[in-house]
XYZ file of N, CA and C in Angstrom:
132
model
N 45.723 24.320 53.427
C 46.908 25.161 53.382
C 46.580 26.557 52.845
N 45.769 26.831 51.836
C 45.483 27.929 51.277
C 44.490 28.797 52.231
N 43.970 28.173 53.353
C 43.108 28.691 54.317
C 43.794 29.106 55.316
N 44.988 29.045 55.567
C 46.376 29.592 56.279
C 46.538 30.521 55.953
N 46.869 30.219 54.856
C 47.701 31.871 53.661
C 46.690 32.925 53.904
N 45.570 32.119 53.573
C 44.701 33.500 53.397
C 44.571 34.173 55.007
N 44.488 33.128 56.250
C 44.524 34.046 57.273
C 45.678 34.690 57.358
N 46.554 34.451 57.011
C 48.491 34.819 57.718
C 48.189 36.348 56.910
N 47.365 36.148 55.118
C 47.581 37.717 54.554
C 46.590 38.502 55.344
N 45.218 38.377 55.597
C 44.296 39.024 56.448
C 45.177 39.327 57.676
N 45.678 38.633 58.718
C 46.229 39.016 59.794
C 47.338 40.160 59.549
N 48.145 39.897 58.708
C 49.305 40.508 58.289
C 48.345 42.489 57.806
N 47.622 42.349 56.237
C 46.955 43.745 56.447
C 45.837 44.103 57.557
N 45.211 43.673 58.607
C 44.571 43.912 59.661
C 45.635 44.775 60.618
N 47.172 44.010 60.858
C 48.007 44.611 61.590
C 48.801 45.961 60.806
N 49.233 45.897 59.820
C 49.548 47.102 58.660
C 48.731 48.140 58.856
N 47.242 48.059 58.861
C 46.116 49.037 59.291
C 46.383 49.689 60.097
N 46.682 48.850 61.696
C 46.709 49.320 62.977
C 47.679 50.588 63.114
N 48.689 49.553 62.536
C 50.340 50.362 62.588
C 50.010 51.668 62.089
N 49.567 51.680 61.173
C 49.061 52.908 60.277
C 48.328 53.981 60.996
N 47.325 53.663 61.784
C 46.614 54.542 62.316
C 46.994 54.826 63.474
N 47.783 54.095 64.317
C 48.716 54.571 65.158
C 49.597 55.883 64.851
N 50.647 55.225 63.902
C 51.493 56.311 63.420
C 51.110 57.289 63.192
N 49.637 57.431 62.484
C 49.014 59.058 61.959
C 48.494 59.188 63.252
N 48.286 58.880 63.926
C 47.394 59.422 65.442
C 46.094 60.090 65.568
N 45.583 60.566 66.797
C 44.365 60.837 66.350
C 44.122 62.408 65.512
N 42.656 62.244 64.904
C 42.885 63.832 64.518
C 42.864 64.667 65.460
N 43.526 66.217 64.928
C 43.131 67.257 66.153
C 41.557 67.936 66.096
N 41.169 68.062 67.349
C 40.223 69.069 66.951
C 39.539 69.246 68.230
N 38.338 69.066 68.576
C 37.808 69.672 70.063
C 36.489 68.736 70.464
N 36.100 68.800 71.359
C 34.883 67.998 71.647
C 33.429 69.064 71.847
N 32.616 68.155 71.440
C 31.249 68.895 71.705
C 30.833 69.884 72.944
N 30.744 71.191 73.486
C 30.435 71.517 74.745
C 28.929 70.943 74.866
N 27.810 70.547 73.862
C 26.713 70.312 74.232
C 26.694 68.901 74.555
N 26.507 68.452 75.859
C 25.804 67.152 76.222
C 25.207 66.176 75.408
N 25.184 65.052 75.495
C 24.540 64.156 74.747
C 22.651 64.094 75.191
N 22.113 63.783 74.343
C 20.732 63.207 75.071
C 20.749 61.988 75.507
N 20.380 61.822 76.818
C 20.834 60.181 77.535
C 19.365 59.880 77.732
N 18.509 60.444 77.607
C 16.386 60.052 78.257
C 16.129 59.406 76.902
N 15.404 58.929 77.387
C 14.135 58.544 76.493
C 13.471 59.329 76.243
N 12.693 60.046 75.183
C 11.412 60.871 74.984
C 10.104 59.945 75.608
N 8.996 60.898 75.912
C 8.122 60.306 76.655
C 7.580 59.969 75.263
N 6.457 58.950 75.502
C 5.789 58.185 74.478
C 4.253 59.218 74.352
N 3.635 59.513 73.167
C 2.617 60.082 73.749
C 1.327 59.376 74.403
């Protein structure tokens, strides 16, 4: 029974979190104009 509780409170603040970061939304700001590096470097 106490292995309930403890999931029902984990589930319960896991979802509180969500809600939360929903509501604040994402931050503002801008994305990188430089490309990512997607290669591999050659090996020497």
């Amino acid at each position: 029974m106490r292995a309930l509780i403890a999931a029902a409170a984990g589930l319960a603040a896991a979802l509180a979190l969500v809600l939360t970061v929903t509501a604040v939304g994402a931050p503002s700001g801008t994305t990188s104009p430089k490309p990512l590096l997607t290669t591999v470097p050659a090996h020497p």
